[in-house]
Coordinates of C-alpha atoms and ligand atoms in Angstrom, one line a residue:
X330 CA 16.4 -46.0 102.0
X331 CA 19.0 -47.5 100.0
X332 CA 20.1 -45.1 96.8
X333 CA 21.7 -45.9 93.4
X334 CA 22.6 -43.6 91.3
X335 CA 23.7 -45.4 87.4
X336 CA 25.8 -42.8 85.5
X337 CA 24.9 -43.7 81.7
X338 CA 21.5 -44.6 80.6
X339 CA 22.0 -46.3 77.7
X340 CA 21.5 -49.9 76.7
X341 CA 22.7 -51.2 79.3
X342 CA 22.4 -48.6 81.9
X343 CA 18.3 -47.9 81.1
X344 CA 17.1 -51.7 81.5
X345 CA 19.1 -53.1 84.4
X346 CA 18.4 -50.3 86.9
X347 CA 15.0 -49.9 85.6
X348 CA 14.6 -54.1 86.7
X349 CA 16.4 -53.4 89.9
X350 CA 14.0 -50.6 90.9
X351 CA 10.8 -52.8 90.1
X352 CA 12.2 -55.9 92.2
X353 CA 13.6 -53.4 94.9
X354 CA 10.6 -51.5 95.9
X355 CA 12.4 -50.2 98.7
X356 CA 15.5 -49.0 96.5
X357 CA 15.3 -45.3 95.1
X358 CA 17.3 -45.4 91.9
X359 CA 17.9 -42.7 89.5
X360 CA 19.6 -42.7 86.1
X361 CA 22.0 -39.8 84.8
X362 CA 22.9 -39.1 81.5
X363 CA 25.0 -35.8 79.7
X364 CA 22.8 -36.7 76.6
X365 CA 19.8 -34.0 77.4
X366 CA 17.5 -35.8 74.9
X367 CA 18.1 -39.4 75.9
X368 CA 16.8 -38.5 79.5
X369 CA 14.0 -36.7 77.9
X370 CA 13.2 -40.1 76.2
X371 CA 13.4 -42.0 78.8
X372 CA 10.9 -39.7 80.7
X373 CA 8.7 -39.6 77.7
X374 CA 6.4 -42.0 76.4
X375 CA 8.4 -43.1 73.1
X376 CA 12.1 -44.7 75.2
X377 CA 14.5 -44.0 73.6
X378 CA 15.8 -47.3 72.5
X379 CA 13.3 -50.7 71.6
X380 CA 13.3 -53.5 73.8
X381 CA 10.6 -56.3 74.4
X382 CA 9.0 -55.9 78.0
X383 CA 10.8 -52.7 78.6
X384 CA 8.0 -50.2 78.3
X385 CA 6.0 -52.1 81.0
X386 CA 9.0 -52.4 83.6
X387 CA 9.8 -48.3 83.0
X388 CA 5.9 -47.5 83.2
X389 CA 5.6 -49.2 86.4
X390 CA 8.8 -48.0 88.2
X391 CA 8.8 -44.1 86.9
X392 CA 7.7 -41.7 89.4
X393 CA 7.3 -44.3 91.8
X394 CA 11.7 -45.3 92.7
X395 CA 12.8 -45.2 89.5
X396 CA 13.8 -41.6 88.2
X397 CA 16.1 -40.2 85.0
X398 CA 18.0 -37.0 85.2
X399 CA 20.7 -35.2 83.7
X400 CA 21.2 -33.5 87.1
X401 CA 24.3 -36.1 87.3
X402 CA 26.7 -34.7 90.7
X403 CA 23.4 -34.0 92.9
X404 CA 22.4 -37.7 92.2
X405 CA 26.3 -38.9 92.2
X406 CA 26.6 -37.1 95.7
X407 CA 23.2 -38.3 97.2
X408 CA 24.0 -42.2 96.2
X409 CA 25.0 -44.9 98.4
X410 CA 25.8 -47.5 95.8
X411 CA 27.1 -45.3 91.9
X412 CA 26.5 -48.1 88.6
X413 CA 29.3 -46.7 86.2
X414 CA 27.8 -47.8 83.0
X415 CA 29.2 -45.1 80.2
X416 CA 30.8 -45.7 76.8
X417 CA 33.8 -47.9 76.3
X418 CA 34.8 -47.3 72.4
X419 CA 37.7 -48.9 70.9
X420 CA 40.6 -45.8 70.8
X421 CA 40.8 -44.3 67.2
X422 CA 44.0 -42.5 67.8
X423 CA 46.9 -42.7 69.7
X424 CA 49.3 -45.8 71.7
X425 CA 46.4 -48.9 71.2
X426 CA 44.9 -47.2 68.2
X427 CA 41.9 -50.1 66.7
X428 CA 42.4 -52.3 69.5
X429 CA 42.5 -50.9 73.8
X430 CA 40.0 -49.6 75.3
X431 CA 39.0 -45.7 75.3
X432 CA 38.4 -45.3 78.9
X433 CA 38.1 -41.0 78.3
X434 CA 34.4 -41.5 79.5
X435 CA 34.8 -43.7 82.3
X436 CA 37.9 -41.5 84.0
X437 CA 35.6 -38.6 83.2
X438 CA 33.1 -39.9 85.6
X439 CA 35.3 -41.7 88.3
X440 CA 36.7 -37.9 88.4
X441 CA 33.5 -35.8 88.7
X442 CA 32.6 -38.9 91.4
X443 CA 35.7 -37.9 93.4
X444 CA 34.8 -34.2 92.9
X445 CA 30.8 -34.1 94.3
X446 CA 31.3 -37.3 97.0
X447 CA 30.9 -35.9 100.9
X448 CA 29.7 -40.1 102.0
X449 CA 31.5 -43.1 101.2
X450 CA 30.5 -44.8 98.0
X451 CA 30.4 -48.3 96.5
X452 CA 31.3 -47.7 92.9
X453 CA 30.4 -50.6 90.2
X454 CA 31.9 -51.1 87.0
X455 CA 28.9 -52.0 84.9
X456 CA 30.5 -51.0 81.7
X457 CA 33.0 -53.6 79.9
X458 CA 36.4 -52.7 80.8
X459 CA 40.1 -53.6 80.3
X460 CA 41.2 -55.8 83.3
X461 CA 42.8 -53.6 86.0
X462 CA 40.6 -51.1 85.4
X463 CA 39.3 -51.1 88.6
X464 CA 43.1 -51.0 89.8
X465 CA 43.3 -47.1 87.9
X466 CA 39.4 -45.9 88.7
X467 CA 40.6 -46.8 92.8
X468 CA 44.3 -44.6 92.0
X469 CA 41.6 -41.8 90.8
X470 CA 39.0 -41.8 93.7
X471 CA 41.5 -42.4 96.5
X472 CA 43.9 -39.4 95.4
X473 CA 40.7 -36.9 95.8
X474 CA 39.1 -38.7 98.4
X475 CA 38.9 -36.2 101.5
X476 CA 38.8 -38.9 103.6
X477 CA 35.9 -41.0 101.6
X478 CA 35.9 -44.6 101.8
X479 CA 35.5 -46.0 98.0
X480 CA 35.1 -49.6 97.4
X481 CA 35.1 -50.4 94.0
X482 CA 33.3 -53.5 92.4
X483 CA 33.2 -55.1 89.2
X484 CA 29.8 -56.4 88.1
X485 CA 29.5 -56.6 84.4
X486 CA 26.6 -57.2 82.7
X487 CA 25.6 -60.7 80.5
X488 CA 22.4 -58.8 78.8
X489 CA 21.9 -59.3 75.6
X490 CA 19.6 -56.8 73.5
X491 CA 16.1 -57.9 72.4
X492 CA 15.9 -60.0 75.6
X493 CA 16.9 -57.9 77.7
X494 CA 14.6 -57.8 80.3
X495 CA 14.0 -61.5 79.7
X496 CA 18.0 -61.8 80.7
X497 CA 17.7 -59.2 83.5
X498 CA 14.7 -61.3 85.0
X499 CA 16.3 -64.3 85.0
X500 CA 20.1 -64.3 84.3
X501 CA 22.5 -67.5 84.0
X502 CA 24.6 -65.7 86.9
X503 CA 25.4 -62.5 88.3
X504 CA 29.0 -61.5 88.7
X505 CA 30.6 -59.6 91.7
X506 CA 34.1 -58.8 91.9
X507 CA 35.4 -57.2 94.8
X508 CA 39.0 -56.6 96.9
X509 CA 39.1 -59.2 99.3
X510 CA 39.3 -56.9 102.6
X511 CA 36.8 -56.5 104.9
X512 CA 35.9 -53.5 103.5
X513 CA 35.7 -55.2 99.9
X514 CA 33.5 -57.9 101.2
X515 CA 31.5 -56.1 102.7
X516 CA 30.7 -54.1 99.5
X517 CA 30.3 -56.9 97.5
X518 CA 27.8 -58.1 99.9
X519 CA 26.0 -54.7 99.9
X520 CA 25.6 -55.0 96.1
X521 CA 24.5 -59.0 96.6
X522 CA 21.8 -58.0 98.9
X523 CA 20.5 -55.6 95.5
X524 CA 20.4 -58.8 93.5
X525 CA 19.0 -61.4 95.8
X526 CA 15.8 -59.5 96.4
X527 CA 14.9 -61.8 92.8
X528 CA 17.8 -63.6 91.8
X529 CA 18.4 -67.0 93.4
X530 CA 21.5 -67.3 95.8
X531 CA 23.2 -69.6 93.9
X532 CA 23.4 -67.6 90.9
X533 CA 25.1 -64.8 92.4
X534 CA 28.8 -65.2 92.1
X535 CA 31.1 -63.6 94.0
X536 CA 35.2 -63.2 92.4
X537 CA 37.9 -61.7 92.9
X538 CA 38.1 -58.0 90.6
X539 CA 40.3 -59.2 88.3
X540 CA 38.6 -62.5 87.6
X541 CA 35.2 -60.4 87.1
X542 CA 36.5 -57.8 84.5
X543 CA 38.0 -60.5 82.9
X544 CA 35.5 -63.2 82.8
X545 CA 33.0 -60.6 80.9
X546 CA 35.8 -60.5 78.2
X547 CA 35.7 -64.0 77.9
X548 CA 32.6 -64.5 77.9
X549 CA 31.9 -62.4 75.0
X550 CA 35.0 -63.7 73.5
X551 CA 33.8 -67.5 73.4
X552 CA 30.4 -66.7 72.5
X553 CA 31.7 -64.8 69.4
X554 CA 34.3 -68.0 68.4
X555 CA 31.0 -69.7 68.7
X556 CA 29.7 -68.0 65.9
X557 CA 32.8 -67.5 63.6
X558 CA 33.3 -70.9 64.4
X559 CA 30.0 -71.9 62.5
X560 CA 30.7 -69.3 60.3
X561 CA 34.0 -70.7 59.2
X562 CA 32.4 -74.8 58.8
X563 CA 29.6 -73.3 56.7
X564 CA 32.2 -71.7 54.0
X565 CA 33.0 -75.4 53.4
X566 CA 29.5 -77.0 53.9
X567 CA 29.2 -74.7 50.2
X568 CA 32.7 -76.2 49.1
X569 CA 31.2 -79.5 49.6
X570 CA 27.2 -79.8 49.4
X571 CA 26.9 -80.7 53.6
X572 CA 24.3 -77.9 55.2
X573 CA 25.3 -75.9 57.7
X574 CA 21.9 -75.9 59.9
X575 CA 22.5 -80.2 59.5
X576 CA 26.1 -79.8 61.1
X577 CA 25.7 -77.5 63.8
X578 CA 22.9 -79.9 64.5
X579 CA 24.8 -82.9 64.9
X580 CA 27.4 -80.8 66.3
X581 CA 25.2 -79.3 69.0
X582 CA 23.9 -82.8 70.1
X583 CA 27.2 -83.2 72.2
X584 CA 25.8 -82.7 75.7
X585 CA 29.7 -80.9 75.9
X586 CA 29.2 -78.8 73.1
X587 CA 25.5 -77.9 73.6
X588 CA 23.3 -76.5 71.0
X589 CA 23.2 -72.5 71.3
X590 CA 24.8 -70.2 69.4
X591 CA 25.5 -72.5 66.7
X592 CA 23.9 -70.1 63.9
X593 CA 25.6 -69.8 60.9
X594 CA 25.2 -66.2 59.5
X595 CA 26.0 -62.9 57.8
X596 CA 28.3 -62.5 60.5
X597 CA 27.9 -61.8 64.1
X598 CA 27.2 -57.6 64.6
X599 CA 26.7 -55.3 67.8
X600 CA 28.3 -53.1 70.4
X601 CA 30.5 -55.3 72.4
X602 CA 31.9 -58.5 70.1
X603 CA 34.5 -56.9 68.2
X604 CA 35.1 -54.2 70.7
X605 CA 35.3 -56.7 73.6
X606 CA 37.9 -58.9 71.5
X607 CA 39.9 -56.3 70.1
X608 CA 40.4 -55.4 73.7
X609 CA 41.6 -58.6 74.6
X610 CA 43.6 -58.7 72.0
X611 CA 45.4 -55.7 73.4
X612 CA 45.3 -56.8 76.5
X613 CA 47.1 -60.0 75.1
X614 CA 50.1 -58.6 73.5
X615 CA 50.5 -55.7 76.8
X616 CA 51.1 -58.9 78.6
X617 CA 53.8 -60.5 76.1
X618 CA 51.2 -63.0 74.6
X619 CA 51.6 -62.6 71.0
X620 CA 49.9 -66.7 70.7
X621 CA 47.4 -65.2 72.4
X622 CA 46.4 -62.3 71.1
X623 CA 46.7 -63.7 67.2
X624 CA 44.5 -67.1 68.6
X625 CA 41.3 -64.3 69.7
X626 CA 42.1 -62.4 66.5
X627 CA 41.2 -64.9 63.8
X628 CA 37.6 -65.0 65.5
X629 CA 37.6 -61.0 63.7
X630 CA 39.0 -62.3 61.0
X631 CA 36.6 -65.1 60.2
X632 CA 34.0 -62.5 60.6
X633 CA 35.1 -59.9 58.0
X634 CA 35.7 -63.0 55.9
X635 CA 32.3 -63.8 56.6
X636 CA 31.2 -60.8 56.2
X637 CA 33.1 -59.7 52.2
X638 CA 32.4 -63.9 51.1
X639 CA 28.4 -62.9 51.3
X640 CA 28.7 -59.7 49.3
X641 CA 31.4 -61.4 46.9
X642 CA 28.6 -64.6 46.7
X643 CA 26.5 -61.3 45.4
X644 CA 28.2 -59.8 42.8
X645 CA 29.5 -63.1 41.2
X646 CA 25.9 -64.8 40.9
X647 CA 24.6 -61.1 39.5
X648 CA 27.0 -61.6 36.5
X649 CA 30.2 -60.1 38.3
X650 CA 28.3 -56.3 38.1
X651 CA 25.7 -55.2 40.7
X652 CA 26.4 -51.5 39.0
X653 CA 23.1 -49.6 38.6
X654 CA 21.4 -52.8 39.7
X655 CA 18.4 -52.2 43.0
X656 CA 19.4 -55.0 45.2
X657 CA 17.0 -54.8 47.8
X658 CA 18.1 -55.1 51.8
X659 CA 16.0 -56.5 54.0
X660 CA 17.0 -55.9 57.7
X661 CA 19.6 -53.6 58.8
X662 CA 19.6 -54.0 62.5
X663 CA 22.6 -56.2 64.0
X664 CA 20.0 -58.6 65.2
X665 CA 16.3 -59.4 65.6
X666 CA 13.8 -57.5 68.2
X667 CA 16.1 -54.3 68.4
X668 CA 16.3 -51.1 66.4
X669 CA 20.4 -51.3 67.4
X670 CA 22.6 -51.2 64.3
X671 CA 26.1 -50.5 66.0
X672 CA 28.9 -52.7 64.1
X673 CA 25.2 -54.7 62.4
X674 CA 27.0 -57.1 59.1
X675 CA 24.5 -54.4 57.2
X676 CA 27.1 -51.5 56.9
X677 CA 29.8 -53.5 55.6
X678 CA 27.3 -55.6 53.1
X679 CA 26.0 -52.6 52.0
X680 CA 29.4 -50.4 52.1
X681 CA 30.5 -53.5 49.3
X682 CA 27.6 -53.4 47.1
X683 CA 27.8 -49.8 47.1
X684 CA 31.5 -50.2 46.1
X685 CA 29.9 -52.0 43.4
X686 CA 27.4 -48.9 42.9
X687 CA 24.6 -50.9 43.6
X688 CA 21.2 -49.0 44.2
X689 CA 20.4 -50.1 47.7
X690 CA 16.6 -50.3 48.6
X691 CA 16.4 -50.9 52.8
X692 CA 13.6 -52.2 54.5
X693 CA 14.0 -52.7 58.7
X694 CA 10.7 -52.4 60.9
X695 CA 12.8 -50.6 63.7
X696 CA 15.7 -48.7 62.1
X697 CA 15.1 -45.2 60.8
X698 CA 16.2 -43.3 57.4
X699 CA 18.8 -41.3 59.9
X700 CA 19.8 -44.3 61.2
X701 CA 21.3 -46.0 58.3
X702 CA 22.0 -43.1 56.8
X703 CA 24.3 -42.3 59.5
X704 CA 25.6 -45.5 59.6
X705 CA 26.7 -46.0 56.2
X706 CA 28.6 -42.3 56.7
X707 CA 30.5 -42.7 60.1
X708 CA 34.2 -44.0 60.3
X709 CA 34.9 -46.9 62.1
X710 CA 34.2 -47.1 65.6
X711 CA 32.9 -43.3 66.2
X712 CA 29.1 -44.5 66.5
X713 CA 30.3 -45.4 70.3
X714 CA 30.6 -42.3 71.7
X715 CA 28.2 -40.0 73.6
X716 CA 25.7 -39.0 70.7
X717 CA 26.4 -35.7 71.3
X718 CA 30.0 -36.3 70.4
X719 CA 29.1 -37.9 67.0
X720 CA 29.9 -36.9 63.6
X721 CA 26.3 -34.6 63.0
X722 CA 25.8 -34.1 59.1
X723 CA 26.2 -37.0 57.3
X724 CA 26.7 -37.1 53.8
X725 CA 23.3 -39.0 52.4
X726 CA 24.2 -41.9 50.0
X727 CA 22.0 -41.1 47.0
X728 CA 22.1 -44.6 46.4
X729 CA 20.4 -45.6 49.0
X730 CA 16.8 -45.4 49.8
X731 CA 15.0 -46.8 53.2
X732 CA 11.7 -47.8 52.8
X733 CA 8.5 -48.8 55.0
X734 CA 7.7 -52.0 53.7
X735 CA 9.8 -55.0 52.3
X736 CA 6.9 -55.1 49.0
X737 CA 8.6 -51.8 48.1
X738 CA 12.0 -52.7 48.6
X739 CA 11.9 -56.0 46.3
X740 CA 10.0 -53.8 43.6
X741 CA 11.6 -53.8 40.7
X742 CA 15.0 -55.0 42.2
X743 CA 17.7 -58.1 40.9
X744 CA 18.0 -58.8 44.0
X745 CA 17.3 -59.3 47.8
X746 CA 19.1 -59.7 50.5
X747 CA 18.1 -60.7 53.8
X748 CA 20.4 -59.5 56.6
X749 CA 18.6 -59.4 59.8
X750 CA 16.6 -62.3 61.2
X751 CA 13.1 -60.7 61.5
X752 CA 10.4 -63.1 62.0
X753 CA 7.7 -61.4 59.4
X754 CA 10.8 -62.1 56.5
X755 CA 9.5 -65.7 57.2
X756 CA 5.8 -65.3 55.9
X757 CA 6.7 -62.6 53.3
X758 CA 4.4 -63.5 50.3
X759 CA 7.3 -64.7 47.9
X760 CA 5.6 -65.3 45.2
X761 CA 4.1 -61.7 44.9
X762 CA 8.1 -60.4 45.7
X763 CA 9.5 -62.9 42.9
X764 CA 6.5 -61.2 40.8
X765 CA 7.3 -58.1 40.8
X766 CA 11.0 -58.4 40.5
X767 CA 13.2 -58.3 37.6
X768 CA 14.4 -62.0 35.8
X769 CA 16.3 -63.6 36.9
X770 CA 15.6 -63.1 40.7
X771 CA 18.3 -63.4 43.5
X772 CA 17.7 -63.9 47.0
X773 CA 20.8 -63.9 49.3
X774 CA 19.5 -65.4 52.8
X775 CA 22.2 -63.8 55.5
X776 CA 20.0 -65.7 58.1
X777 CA 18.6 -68.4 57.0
X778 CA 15.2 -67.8 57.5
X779 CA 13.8 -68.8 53.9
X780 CA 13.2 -72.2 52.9
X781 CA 15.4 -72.3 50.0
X782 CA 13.2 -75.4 48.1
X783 CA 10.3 -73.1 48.4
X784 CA 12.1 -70.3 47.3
X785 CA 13.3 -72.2 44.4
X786 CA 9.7 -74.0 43.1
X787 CA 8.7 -70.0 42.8
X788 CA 11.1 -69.5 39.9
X789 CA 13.9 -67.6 42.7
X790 CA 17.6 -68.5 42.4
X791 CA 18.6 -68.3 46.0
X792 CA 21.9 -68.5 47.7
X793 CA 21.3 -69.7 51.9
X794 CA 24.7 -69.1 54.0
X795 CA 26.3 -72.5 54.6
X796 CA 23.3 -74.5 52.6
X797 CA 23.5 -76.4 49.3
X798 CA 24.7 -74.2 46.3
X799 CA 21.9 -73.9 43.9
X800 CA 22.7 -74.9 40.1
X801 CA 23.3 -71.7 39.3
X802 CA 25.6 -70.4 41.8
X803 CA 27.5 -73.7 41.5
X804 CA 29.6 -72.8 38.5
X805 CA 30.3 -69.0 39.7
X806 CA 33.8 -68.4 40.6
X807 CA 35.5 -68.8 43.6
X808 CA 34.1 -66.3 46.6
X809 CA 36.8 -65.8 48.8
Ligands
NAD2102 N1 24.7 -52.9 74.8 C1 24.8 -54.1 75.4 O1 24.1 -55.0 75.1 C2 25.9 -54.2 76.5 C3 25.8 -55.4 77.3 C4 26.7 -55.6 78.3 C5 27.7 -54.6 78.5 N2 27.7 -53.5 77.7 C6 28.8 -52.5 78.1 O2 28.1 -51.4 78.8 C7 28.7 -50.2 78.5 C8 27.6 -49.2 78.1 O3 27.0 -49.8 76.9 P1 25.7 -49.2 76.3 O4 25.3 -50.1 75.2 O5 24.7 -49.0 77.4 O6 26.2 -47.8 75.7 P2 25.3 -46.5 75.3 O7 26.1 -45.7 74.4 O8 23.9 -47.0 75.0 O9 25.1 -45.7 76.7 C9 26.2 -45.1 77.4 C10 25.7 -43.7 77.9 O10 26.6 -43.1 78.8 C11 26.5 -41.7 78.6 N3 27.7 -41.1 79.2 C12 29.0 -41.2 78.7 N4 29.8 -40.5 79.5 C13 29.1 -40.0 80.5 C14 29.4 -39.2 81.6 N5 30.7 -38.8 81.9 N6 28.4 -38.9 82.5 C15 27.1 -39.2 82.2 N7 26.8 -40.0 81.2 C16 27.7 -40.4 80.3 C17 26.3 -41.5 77.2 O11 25.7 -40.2 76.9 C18 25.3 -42.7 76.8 O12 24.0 -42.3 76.9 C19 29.8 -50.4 77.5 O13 31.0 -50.6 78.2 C20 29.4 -51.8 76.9 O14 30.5 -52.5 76.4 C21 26.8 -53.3 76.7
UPG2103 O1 24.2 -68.3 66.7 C1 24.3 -67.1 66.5 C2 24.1 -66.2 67.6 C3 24.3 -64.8 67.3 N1 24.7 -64.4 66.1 C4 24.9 -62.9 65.9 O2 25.8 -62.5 66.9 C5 25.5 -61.1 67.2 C6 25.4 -60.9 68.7 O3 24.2 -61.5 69.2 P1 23.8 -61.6 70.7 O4 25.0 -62.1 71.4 O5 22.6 -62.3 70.8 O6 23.5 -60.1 71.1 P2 24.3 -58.9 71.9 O7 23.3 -58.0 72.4 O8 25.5 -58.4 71.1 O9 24.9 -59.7 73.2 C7 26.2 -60.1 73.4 O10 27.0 -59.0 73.8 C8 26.5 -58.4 75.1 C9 27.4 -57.2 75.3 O11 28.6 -57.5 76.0 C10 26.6 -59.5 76.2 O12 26.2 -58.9 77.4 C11 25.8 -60.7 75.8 O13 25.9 -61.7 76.8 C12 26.2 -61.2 74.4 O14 25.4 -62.3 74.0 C13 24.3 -60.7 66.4 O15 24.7 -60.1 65.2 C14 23.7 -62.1 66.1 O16 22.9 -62.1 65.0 C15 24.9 -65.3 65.1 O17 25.3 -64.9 64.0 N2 24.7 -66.6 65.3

């Protein structure tokens, strides 16, 4: 029997082996993890992170070929093929400080893999890494090798979180990178046999290492100029009267162009966009590629803009003050069908109305009260470390409040702001929110999810990223 071992069971680590171990009956796969109570929640019946489908795939797998642990070298040692699929944070300190890659975690692992190994070992990068990184994690295993054969292959991972385990089940492609030896090839075709027991042949691409470790970076990187693409056209769809949803319409109609990804927004949030460009970025100017590194910059830039227009669009309207004021928040999650808030548009929104000393009233139906609490206290880029390795007491913001239900978040408030996409912010009863708020009544739609007109005929002023500027907003000044 075939064994995989996946060091990290995290976002990415927890889904994609638990879908390998329900299409590979045959496969024995076991998840390690340092974090003592993320295994225990991944044994348990609450897991420990939400994900539509998940539940089912873990319930059916667990016990069966599908095990998590903490007991990380026995499992390292007993593995044929090891999924590397640990942090990657963007440094805070040191030579790359805010841009490179903190590989601490992932040369932690490659080292204790060198230490426990007595067989040889296909390792996989499954985490998002620097290019080359295979180049150092091979320098690492082959100086404490003892004679073990290590291939290592890059095969990094397309998911994206709330369809996960739609992705999983049917990905665009599956990416294999691997030295172009015989030994090389024949790992990569190891680690293709995995995949083909459900994905079809022709999806499963094979590269060389370089070419895969990049191509995730790029990938991410395009999808994100996407967005602050959009983002940037709908800033002057509010200069002029054209609507944004109209543009990126007409836009997307190009069969060469294509119609995903085209949402105008808040700004784009999550693990891996900024972190995945700010790595390229590096990477960039390591290489002498100033051009470069400035082009993929401006898509960060757009974002923040993005990002400070919305919150400025919300203290002008509100009479320059929000001070005292309860604007309420509904949605703090980075998108919809997840309870994930790393890098979510919400902290920095709500980090500039609190600036303002706004009273903040937060509604999400999957983020706790620790959650955002913890969010709004961390500095910049520490919430992607090991939990365990995370700030522990934050400092509560009186200011803010998290609530159950988005009826108690608009009570009373000037205004509400809709952050996160949620479906049930769609058939909110309006009319008993504009009720119960105070006069005038704001709505800031981050998403676009509310129909503006209908907003409006309820006595609401509303603001609608990229859409026509309601009368009222029209003679604020400038937002930028
Ligand atoms: N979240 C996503 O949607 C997504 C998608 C594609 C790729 N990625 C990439 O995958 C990687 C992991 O992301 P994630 O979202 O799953 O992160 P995560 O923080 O959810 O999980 C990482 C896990 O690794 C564990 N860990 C760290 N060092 C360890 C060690 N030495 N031994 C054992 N366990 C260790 C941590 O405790 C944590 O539970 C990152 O490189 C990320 O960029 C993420
Ligand atoms: O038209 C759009 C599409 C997305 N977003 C926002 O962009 C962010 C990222 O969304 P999405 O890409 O759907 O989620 P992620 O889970 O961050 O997935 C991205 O990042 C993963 C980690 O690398 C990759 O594996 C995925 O392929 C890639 O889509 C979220 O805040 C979205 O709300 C928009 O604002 N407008």
């Amino acid at each position: 029997m075939v064994k995989i071992c996946c060091i990290g069971a995290g976002y990415v680590g927890g889904p994609t082996m638990a879908v390998i171990a329900l299409k590979c009956p045959a496969i024995e796969v076991v998840v390690v993890d340092i974090a003592k109570p993320r295994i225990d929640a991944w044994n348990s019946e609450q897991l420990p992170i939400y994900e539509p489908g998940l539940d089912e795939v873990v319930k059916e797998c667990r016990g069966r070929n599908l095990f998590f642990s903490t007991d990380v070298e026995k499992h390292v040692a007993e593995a044929d093929i090891i999924f590397v699929s640990v942090n990657t944070p963007t440094k805070t300190r040191g030579l790359g400080a805010g841009k490179a890659a903190d590989l601490t975690y992932w040369e932690s692992a490659a080292r204790m893999i060198a230490d426990v190994s007595k067989s040889d070992k296909i390792v996989v990068e499954k985490s998002t890494v620097p290019v080359k990184t295979a180049e150092a994690i091979e320098k690492i295993l082959t100086h404490n090798s003892k004679g073990i054969n290590y291939q290592i292959l890059s095969n990094p991972e397309f998911l994206a979180e709330g369809t996960a385990i739609e992705d999983l089940f049917k990905p665009d492609r599956v990416l294999i990178g691997g030295r172009e030896t015989p030994e090389g090839k024949k790992a990569v075709q190891a680690l293709k046999e995995v995949y083909a027991h459900w994905v079809p042949e022709d999806r499963i691409i094979t590269t060389n290492l370089w070419s895969a470790e990049l191509s995730k970076l790029a990938a991410n990187a395009f999808l994100a100029q996407r967005i602050s693409s959009v983002n940037a056209i709908s800033a002057l769809c509010e200069a002029t009267g054209a609507n944004v949803s109209e543009v990126a319409y007409a836009v997307g109609k190009d069969t060469r162009i294509g119609p995903k990804f085209l949402n105008a927004s808040v700004g784009f949030g999550g693990s891996c966009f900024q972190k995945d460009i700010l790595n390229l970025v590096y990477i960039c100017e390591c290489n002498g590629l100033p051009e470069v590194a400035n082009y993929w910059k401006q898509v960060i830039k757009i974002n923040d803009y993005q990002k400070s227009r919305f919150v400025n669009r919300v203290v002008a309207s509100m009479f320059n003050t929000v001070s005292g004021k309860k604007i309420a928040v509904l949605g703090f999650a980075f998108k919809k069908d997840t309870g994930d808030t790393r890098e979510t548009p919400a902290i920095d929104v709500c980090h500039g109305l609190l600036g303002d000393k706004a009273q903040i009233s937060i509604y999400d139906p999957q983020v706790t009260e620790d959650q955002i609490q913890r969010d709004l206290s961390m500095a910049k880029f520490d919430w992607d470390h090991p939990r365990h390795l995370q700030p522990t007491s934050p400092t509560a913001f009186k200011q803010v409040s998290v609530v159950w239900d988005a009826y108690e978040a608009t009570k009373g408030a000037h205004g509400l702001c809709i952050l996160t996409e949620w479906d049930e912010f769609k058939t909110l009863d309006y009319q008993r929110i504009f009720d119960n708020m105070q006069k005038p009544a704001f709505v800031f739609d981050g998403r676009n999810v509310v129909d503006p007109e209908k907003l409006r005929e309820i006595g609401f002023i509303v603001y609608s990223i990229g859409k026509p500027l309601d009368a009222w907003l029209k003679d604020m000044p400038a937002v930028a």
